[in-house]
Coordinates of C-alpha atoms in Angstrom, one line a residue:
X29 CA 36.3 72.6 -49.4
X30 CA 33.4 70.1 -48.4
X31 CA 31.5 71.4 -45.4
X32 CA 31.5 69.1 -42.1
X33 CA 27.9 67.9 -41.4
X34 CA 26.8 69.2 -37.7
X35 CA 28.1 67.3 -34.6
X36 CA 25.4 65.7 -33.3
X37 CA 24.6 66.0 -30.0
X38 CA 23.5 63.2 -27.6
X39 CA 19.8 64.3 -25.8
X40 CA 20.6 64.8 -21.8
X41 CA 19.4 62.3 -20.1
X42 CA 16.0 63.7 -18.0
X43 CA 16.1 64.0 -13.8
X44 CA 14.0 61.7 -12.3
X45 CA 14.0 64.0 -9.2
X46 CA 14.7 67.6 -10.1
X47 CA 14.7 70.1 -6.5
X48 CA 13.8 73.4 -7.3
X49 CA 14.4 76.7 -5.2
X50 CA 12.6 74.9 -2.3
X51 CA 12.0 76.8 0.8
X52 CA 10.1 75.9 3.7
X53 CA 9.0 78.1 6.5
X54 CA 6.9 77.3 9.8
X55 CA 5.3 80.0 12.1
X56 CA 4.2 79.6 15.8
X57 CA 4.1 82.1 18.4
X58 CA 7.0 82.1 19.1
X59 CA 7.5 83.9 15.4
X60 CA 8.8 82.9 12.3
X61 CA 11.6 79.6 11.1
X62 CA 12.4 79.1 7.9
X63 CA 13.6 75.6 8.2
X64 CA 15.0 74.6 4.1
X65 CA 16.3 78.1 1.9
X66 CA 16.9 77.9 -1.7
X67 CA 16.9 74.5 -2.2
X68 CA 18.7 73.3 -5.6
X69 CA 19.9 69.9 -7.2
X70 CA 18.4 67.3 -9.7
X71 CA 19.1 63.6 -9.6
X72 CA 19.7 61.1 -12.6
X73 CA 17.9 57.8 -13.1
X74 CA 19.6 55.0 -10.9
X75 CA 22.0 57.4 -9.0
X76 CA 22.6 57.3 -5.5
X77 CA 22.5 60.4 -3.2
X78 CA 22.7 60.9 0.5
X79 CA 21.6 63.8 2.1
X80 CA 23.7 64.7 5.1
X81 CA 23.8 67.3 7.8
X82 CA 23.7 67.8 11.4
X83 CA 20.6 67.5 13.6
X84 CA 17.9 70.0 12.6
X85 CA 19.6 70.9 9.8
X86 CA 16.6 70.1 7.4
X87 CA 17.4 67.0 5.7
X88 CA 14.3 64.8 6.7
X89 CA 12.1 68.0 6.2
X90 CA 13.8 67.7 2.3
X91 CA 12.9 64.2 2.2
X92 CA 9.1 64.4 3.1
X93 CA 8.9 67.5 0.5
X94 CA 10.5 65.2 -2.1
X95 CA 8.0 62.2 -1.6
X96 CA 5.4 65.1 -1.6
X97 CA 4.3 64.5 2.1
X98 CA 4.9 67.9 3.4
X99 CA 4.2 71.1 1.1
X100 CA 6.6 73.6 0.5
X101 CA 6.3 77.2 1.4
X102 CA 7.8 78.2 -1.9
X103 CA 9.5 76.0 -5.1
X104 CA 9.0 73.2 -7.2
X105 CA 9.5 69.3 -7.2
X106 CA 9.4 67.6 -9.9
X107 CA 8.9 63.5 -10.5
X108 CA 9.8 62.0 -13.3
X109 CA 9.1 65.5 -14.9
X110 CA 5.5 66.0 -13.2
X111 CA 5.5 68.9 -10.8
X112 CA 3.8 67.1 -8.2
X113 CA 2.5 70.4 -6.2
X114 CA 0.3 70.9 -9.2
X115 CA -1.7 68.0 -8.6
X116 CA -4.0 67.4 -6.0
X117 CA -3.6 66.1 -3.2
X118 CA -4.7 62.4 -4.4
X119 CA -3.8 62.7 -7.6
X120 CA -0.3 63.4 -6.1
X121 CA -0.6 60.0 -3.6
X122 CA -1.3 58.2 -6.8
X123 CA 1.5 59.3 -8.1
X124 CA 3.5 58.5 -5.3
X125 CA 2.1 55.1 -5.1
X126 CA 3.6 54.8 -8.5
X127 CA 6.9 55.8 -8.9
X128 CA 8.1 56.1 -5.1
X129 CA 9.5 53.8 -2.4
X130 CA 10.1 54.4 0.9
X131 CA 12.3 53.0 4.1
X132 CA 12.1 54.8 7.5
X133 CA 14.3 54.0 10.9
X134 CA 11.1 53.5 12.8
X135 CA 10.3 50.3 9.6
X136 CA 6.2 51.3 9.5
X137 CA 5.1 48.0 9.5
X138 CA 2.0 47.1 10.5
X139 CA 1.5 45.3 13.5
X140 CA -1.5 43.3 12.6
X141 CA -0.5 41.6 9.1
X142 CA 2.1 39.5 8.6
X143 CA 5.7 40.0 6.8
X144 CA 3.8 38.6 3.5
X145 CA 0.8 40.9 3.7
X146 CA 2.9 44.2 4.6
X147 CA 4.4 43.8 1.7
X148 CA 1.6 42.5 -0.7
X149 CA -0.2 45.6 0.7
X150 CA 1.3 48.4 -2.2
X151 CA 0.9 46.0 -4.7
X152 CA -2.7 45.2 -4.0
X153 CA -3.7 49.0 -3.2
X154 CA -2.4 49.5 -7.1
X155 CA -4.6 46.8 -8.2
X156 CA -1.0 44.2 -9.2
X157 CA -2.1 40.8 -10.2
X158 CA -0.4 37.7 -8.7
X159 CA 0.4 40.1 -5.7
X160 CA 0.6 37.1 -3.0
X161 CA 3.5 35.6 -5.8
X162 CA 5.6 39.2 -6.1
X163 CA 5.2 39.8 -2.5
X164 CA 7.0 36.1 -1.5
X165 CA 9.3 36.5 -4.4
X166 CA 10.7 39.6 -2.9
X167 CA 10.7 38.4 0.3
X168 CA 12.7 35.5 -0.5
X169 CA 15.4 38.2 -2.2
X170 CA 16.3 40.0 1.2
X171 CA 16.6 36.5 2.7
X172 CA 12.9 36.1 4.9
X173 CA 11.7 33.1 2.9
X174 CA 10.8 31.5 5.8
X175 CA 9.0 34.1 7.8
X176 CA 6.0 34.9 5.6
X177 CA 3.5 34.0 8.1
X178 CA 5.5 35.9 11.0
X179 CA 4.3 39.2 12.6
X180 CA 6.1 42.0 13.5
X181 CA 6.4 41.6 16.9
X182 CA 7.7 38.3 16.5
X183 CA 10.8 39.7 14.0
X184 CA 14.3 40.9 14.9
X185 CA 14.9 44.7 14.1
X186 CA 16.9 43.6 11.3
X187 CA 13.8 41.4 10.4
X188 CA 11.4 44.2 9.9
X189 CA 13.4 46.2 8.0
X190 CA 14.1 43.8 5.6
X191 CA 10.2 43.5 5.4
X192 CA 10.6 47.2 5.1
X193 CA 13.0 47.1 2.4
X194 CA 10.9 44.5 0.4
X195 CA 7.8 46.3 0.6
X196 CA 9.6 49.3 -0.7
X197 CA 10.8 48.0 -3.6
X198 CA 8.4 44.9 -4.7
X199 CA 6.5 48.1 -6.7
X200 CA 10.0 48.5 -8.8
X201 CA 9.7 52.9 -7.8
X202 CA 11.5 54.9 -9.5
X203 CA 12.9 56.7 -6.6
X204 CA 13.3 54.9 -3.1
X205 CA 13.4 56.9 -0.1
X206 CA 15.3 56.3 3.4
X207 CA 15.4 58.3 5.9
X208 CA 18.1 56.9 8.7
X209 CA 17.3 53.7 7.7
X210 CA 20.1 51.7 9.9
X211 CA 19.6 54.5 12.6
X212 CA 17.9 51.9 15.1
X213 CA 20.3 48.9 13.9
X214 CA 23.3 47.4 15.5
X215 CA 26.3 47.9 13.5
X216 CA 26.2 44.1 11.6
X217 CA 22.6 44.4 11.0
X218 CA 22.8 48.1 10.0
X219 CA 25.5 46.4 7.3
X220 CA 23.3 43.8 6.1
X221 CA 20.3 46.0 5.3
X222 CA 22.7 48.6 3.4
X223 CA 24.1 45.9 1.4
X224 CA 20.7 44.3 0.1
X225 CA 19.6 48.3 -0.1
X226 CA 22.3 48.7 -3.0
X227 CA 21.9 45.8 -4.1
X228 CA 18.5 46.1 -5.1
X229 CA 19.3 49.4 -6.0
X230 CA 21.1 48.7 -8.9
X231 CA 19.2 45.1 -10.0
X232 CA 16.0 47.7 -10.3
X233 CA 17.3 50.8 -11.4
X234 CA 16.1 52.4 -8.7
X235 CA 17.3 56.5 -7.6
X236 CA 18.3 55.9 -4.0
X237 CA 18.1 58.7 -1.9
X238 CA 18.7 58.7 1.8
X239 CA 18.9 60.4 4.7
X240 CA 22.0 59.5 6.8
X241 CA 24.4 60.6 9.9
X242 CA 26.8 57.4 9.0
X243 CA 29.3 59.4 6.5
X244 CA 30.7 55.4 5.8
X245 CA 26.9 55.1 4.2
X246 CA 27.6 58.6 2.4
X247 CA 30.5 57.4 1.1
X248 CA 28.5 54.6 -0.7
X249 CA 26.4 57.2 -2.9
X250 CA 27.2 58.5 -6.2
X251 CA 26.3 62.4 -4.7
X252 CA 26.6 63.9 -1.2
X253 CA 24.2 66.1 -0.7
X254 CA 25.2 68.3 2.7
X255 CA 22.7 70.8 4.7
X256 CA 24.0 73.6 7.0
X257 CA 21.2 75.5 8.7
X258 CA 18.5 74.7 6.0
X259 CA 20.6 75.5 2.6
X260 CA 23.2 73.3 0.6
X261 CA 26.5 73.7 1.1
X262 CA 27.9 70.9 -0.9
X263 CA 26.1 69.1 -3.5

């Protein structure tokens, strides 16, 4: 009887994000609050994941840990494989600048350069050639071809974060993070900006993960990721 060769088994394909037994705990004198406990879950490359939860629940404190702006108190994040609190604290920025986009409801623009140089401003800070050409390209994609020259004050809500959103991915990251990012939107605009969001999403390849209230956004996402009182309770 001929033996079968060995199945062969396909390799898993790696996390881009990979969350690992995160806490996070803050003291002041009033005493002691841990604020994230025993925080668990890894995310494919190009999957979508909202994180969701009630007010104070911990879910923009998860994000900031995940882009590596705020430090854990105890656990491990990992990008792209690279535990990132190993690094210091520039080599993790660099990192960062890298392989990591980001969208906030507040947009972050700044007020003195126009909708073309907020968003040549990541390319040129990693040293991108043509930066001027990517920047207008992009710009053109979420529909602001003709505002280049415009400043922020001068652009709708639904302007800026369009900016926001080209700025975020003109780099091509890895992982784009958004924290609310329709939260100070009307309802059409909010719809808009979610739907070039995707979009872009799966033209780059991009991991989306966001932080939402909107469970119609959730409902978008691959994953739901839901906080109760700093630990997951649905992933």
């Amino acid at each position: 009887m001929a033996l079968r060769p060995p199945t062969r088994l396909e390799p898993e394909t790696p996390s881009i994000v990979s969350v690992e037994h995160v806490f996070k705990s803050v003291t002041d004198s009033t005493g002691s609050l841990t604020i994230l406990r025993d925080i668990n879950f890894a995310l494919n490359p190009r999957e979508t994941a909202a994180i969701v939860g009630a007010s104070g629940s911990g879910k923009s404190t998860l994000l900031t840990i995940i882009a590596g702006l705020d430090v854990p108190t105890q656990g491990t994040v990992r990008l792209a494989g690279q535990d990132i609190f190993s690094l210091s604290e520039d080599d993790r920025a660099a990192l960062r600048a890298q392989k990591v986009g980001f969208v906030f409801q507040s947009f972050q623009l700044m007020a003195n350069l126009t909708a073309l140089e907020n968003v040549m401003l990541p390319l040129e800070l990693s040293g991108v050639k043509q930066a001027r050409a990517l920047a207008g390209d992009m710009l053109k994609r979420v529909g602001l071809g003709a505002r280049l020259g415009h400043y922020p004050k001068v652009l709708s809500g639904g302007e800026q974060q369009r900016v926001a959103l080209a700025r975020a991915f003109v780099v091509k990251p890895a992982v784009l993070l958004a924290d609310e990012p329709t939260g100070s939107l009307d309802f059409a605009t909010g719809e808009t900006v979610m739907k070039l969001m995707f979009d872009l999403n799966r033209e780059l390849g991009t991991t989306l993960v966001l932080v939402t209230h909107d469970p119609a956004i959730a409902a978008r996402c691959q994953r739901r990721i839901t906080i109760e009182a700093g630990q997951i309770v649905e992933s």
